[in-house]
Short mmCIF file of C-alpha atoms in Angstrom, two decimals:
data_model
loop_
_atom_site.label_atom_id
_atom_site.label_comp_id
_atom_site.label_asym_id
_atom_site.label_seq_id
_atom_site.Cartn_x
_atom_site.Cartn_y
_atom_site.Cartn_z
CA GLY A 1 85.54 99.34 97.06
CA ALA A 2 89.28 99.28 97.78
CA VAL A 3 89.57 96.88 100.90
CA VAL A 4 92.92 96.36 102.60
CA SER A 5 93.58 93.75 105.74
CA GLN A 6 96.63 93.98 107.59
CA HIS A 7 97.86 91.42 110.03
CA PRO A 8 98.21 91.28 113.53
CA SER A 9 96.45 94.74 114.50
CA TRP A 10 98.53 94.58 117.69
CA VAL A 11 102.08 92.48 118.52
CA ILE A 12 103.82 92.35 121.63
CA CYS A 13 107.05 90.51 121.49
CA LYS A 14 110.42 90.78 123.45
CA SER A 15 113.39 92.39 122.62
CA GLY A 16 115.77 90.72 120.00
CA THR A 17 112.89 88.51 118.57
CA SER A 18 111.38 89.02 114.90
CA VAL A 19 107.67 89.55 114.35
CA LYS A 20 106.16 89.87 110.53
CA ILE A 21 103.34 91.74 109.63
CA GLU A 22 100.95 90.75 106.15
CA CYS A 23 99.61 93.25 104.27
CA ARG A 24 96.41 91.94 102.04
CA SER A 25 94.62 93.60 98.90
CA LEU A 26 91.40 91.87 99.10
CA ASP A 27 89.98 92.90 96.06
CA PHE A 28 92.11 94.18 94.18
CA GLN A 29 95.05 93.09 92.52
CA ALA A 30 98.25 95.36 93.95
CA THR A 31 101.61 95.58 92.08
CA THR A 32 102.74 98.34 94.49
CA MET A 33 102.07 98.50 98.47
CA PHE A 34 103.79 101.46 100.51
CA TRP A 35 104.58 100.32 104.26
CA TYR A 36 104.16 103.27 106.58
CA ARG A 37 105.72 104.16 109.85
CA GLN A 38 103.62 106.88 112.30
CA PHE A 39 104.68 107.60 115.90
CA PRO A 40 102.84 109.32 118.26
CA LYS A 41 101.66 112.67 117.43
CA GLN A 42 103.57 113.00 114.33
CA SER A 43 102.57 112.16 110.31
CA LEU A 44 103.02 108.78 108.25
CA MET A 45 106.67 108.07 107.08
CA LEU A 46 106.95 106.39 104.14
CA MET A 47 109.65 103.63 105.23
CA ALA A 48 110.20 101.51 101.87
CA THR A 49 107.66 100.83 99.07
CA SER A 50 107.15 97.07 97.82
CA ASN A 51 106.78 95.69 94.13
CA GLU A 52 105.79 92.24 93.57
CA GLY A 53 108.30 90.09 92.14
CA SER A 54 111.13 92.70 93.15
CA LYS A 55 113.37 93.63 95.76
CA ALA A 56 111.80 96.91 97.64
CA THR A 57 112.66 99.54 97.59
CA TYR A 58 113.86 101.59 101.03
CA GLU A 59 113.46 105.19 102.00
CA GLN A 60 116.49 107.06 103.54
CA GLY A 61 117.42 105.96 106.69
CA VAL A 62 115.58 102.85 106.93
CA GLU A 63 117.28 99.51 107.32
CA LYS A 64 116.84 96.82 104.66
CA ASP A 65 118.81 94.11 106.70
CA LYS A 66 115.90 94.85 109.89
CA PHE A 67 113.05 95.44 107.99
CA LEU A 68 112.48 92.78 105.22
CA ILE A 69 109.78 93.74 102.26
CA ASN A 70 108.37 90.43 100.41
CA HIS A 71 105.85 91.46 97.96
CA ALA A 72 105.46 87.66 96.23
CA SER A 73 102.15 87.94 94.62
CA LEU A 74 99.94 90.27 93.62
CA THR A 75 98.20 90.42 96.81
CA LEU A 76 100.30 89.65 99.64
CA SER A 77 103.37 92.12 100.97
CA THR A 78 105.14 91.15 104.25
CA LEU A 79 107.25 93.46 106.50
CA THR A 80 109.66 91.58 109.08
CA VAL A 81 110.63 92.79 112.02
CA THR A 82 114.10 91.85 112.98
CA SER A 83 115.60 91.06 115.64
CA ALA A 84 112.99 93.95 117.46
CA HIS A 85 114.13 96.74 119.79
CA PRO A 86 112.03 98.69 122.53
CA GLU A 87 112.18 101.59 119.77
CA ASP A 88 110.90 99.62 116.85
CA SER A 89 107.54 99.66 118.66
CA SER A 90 105.74 101.80 116.89
CA PHE A 91 102.14 101.64 114.05
CA TYR A 92 102.67 100.36 111.36
CA ILE A 93 100.21 100.72 108.00
CA CYS A 94 100.41 99.47 104.65
CA SER A 95 98.50 100.71 101.28
CA ALA A 96 98.12 99.49 98.19
CA ARG A 97 96.49 101.29 94.64
CA SER A 98 93.81 100.01 93.87
CA GLY A 99 94.52 101.03 90.45
CA SER A 100 96.85 101.00 87.46
CA SER A 101 96.96 104.66 87.33
CA VAL A 102 99.86 106.64 89.60
CA TYR A 103 96.49 109.47 90.49
CA SER A 104 94.51 106.39 92.11
CA PRO A 105 94.21 106.87 96.07
CA LEU A 106 96.26 105.01 98.02
CA HIS A 107 94.19 102.55 100.28
CA PHE A 108 95.72 101.83 103.54
CA GLY A 109 95.16 98.82 106.63
CA ASN A 110 94.01 99.33 109.89
CA GLY A 111 97.71 99.23 111.15
CA THR A 112 99.53 97.12 113.53
CA ARG A 113 100.94 98.82 116.75
CA LEU A 114 104.21 97.05 118.15
CA THR A 115 105.24 96.69 121.30
CA VAL A 116 108.45 95.55 122.31
CA THR A 117 109.12 94.98 125.79
CA ASP B 1 112.27 120.14 106.08
CA GLN B 2 108.02 119.30 106.21
CA GLN B 3 106.85 120.41 102.28
CA VAL B 4 103.75 120.01 103.24
CA LYS B 5 102.40 121.50 106.28
CA GLN B 6 99.50 121.44 108.26
CA ASN B 7 99.53 124.88 111.18
CA SER B 8 96.86 124.07 112.80
CA PRO B 9 97.17 121.07 115.22
CA SER B 10 93.88 120.81 115.89
CA LEU B 11 90.11 122.48 115.18
CA SER B 12 86.94 122.81 117.05
CA VAL B 13 83.56 123.19 115.07
CA GLN B 14 80.29 123.08 115.78
CA GLU B 15 77.57 120.43 114.26
CA GLY B 16 76.29 121.46 111.48
CA ARG B 17 78.31 124.64 110.73
CA ILE B 18 81.38 124.37 108.71
CA SER B 19 85.06 122.81 108.44
CA ILE B 20 87.88 124.47 106.84
CA LEU B 21 90.92 122.54 106.87
CA ASN B 22 93.79 124.43 105.63
CA CYS B 23 97.70 122.71 104.20
CA ASP B 24 100.36 124.48 102.99
CA TYR B 25 103.25 123.41 100.27
CA THR B 26 106.46 124.20 99.78
CA ASN B 27 107.50 122.24 96.53
CA SER B 28 106.45 123.57 93.07
CA MET B 29 106.57 120.29 91.78
CA PHE B 30 103.53 118.97 93.43
CA ASP B 31 100.44 118.49 91.07
CA TYR B 32 98.55 116.13 92.81
CA PHE B 33 96.94 116.70 96.25
CA LEU B 34 95.03 114.28 98.77
CA TRP B 35 93.00 114.67 101.55
CA TYR B 36 92.85 111.54 104.59
CA LYS B 37 91.06 110.77 107.48
CA LYS B 38 92.11 109.18 110.32
CA TYR B 39 90.31 107.25 113.45
CA PRO B 40 92.76 106.49 116.47
CA ALA B 41 94.06 103.14 116.00
CA GLU B 42 93.27 102.70 111.94
CA GLY B 43 94.75 103.29 108.81
CA PRO B 44 94.08 107.10 106.53
CA THR B 45 91.12 106.77 104.71
CA PHE B 46 90.54 108.49 101.24
CA LEU B 47 88.28 111.47 100.98
CA ILE B 48 89.33 113.12 98.02
CA SER B 49 91.48 114.72 95.55
CA ILE B 50 92.28 117.17 93.28
CA SER B 51 95.01 117.84 90.46
CA SER B 52 96.87 120.72 90.05
CA ILE B 53 94.56 121.25 86.73
CA LYS B 54 91.89 122.16 88.63
CA ASP B 55 90.94 124.89 91.47
CA LYS B 56 88.16 122.96 92.72
CA ASN B 57 86.69 119.70 93.30
CA GLU B 58 83.66 118.71 95.18
CA ASP B 59 82.61 115.36 96.63
CA GLY B 60 78.97 115.84 98.75
CA ARG B 61 79.70 117.58 101.55
CA PHE B 62 83.53 117.70 100.89
CA THR B 63 85.49 119.97 98.88
CA VAL B 64 88.58 120.90 98.27
CA PHE B 65 89.55 124.36 96.94
CA LEU B 66 93.18 124.53 95.88
CA ASN B 67 95.25 128.29 95.11
CA LYS B 68 98.82 127.08 93.07
CA SER B 69 99.93 130.48 93.07
CA ALA B 70 99.59 130.92 97.11
CA LYS B 71 100.49 127.35 96.99
CA HIS B 72 97.80 126.36 99.39
CA LEU B 73 94.91 124.08 99.50
CA SER B 74 91.84 123.66 102.19
CA LEU B 75 89.29 121.00 102.45
CA HIS B 76 85.92 122.04 103.75
CA ILE B 77 83.24 120.16 105.19
CA VAL B 78 79.51 121.51 105.10
CA PRO B 79 77.86 120.78 107.07
CA SER B 80 79.70 119.16 109.91
CA GLN B 81 79.25 116.29 111.88
CA PRO B 82 80.21 114.31 114.73
CA GLY B 83 81.38 111.42 113.09
CA ASP B 84 83.88 113.82 111.12
CA SER B 85 85.51 114.05 114.52
CA ALA B 86 89.09 112.61 113.40
CA VAL B 87 92.42 113.63 112.18
CA TYR B 88 92.83 115.16 108.37
CA PHE B 89 95.71 114.35 106.83
CA CYS B 90 97.11 116.49 103.72
CA ALA B 91 99.55 114.93 101.06
CA ALA B 92 100.98 115.76 97.52
CA SER B 93 102.73 113.97 95.22
CA ALA B 94 104.96 115.45 92.51
CA ARG B 95 105.75 115.23 89.35
CA ASN B 96 108.67 114.43 89.22
CA ALA B 97 108.16 111.61 91.65
CA GLY B 98 108.88 108.54 89.52
CA ASN B 99 106.63 105.74 88.76
CA ASN B 100 105.42 104.88 92.56
CA ARG B 101 104.80 108.62 92.95
CA LYS B 102 105.40 108.73 96.42
CA LEU B 103 103.22 111.13 98.75
CA ILE B 104 104.53 113.37 101.29
CA TRP B 105 102.30 113.79 104.01
CA GLY B 106 101.32 117.02 106.52
CA LEU B 107 101.20 116.31 110.40
CA GLY B 108 97.64 116.18 110.48
CA THR B 109 94.55 117.96 111.99
CA SER B 110 92.85 117.02 114.40
CA LEU B 111 88.86 118.45 114.00
CA ALA B 112 86.39 117.84 116.78
CA VAL B 113 82.76 118.25 115.66
CA ASN B 114 80.73 119.57 118.90
CA PRO B 115 76.95 118.04 118.96
#
């Protein structure tokens, strides 16, 4: 089946530093990847849609200068949390569609637990 | 405004019995619905989906029912197994959502299947 690999699975960083999270589709090409964030006991919140070779589309309220997304190839998208603050601590999850149809289900990575101290 | 609602935050079922997870939606433009299962500290795993042109879709122990007039769908798991214990998310997408078909998620229902 379609596999999405996310790295790292957890990271602890100091306030003010930047953290990069990688999302790879291992056995399929993904022209579009999605970045989500989940707070405890809340649902998944879509942050941005990452399109290969073009700028990401950010959801309302998500700062594009703080959450930098790069989708340089058909198998890799990265999310960089710049100048991280404790309120950025969260569970970040990426996903990608394995098929070209918009009805193809999303496949998710295992998420990255970010803790900013 | 929560367009996809899972009103039961938790559900407890005995092993071997049926688990029924419910989901309601408000947006009449939703035409595609999915169920995902999520274990702690992992990403969601796709379970089953249904298009609005159908009212039932079955895959092994999992069946999804869609009632468009009531804007309601449900996921039935039978027989339930302890390994089914997880959080189940209902998600929907709209026909007017553009090429990327953004998913709108419910808050999830935590299912516990007791041996």
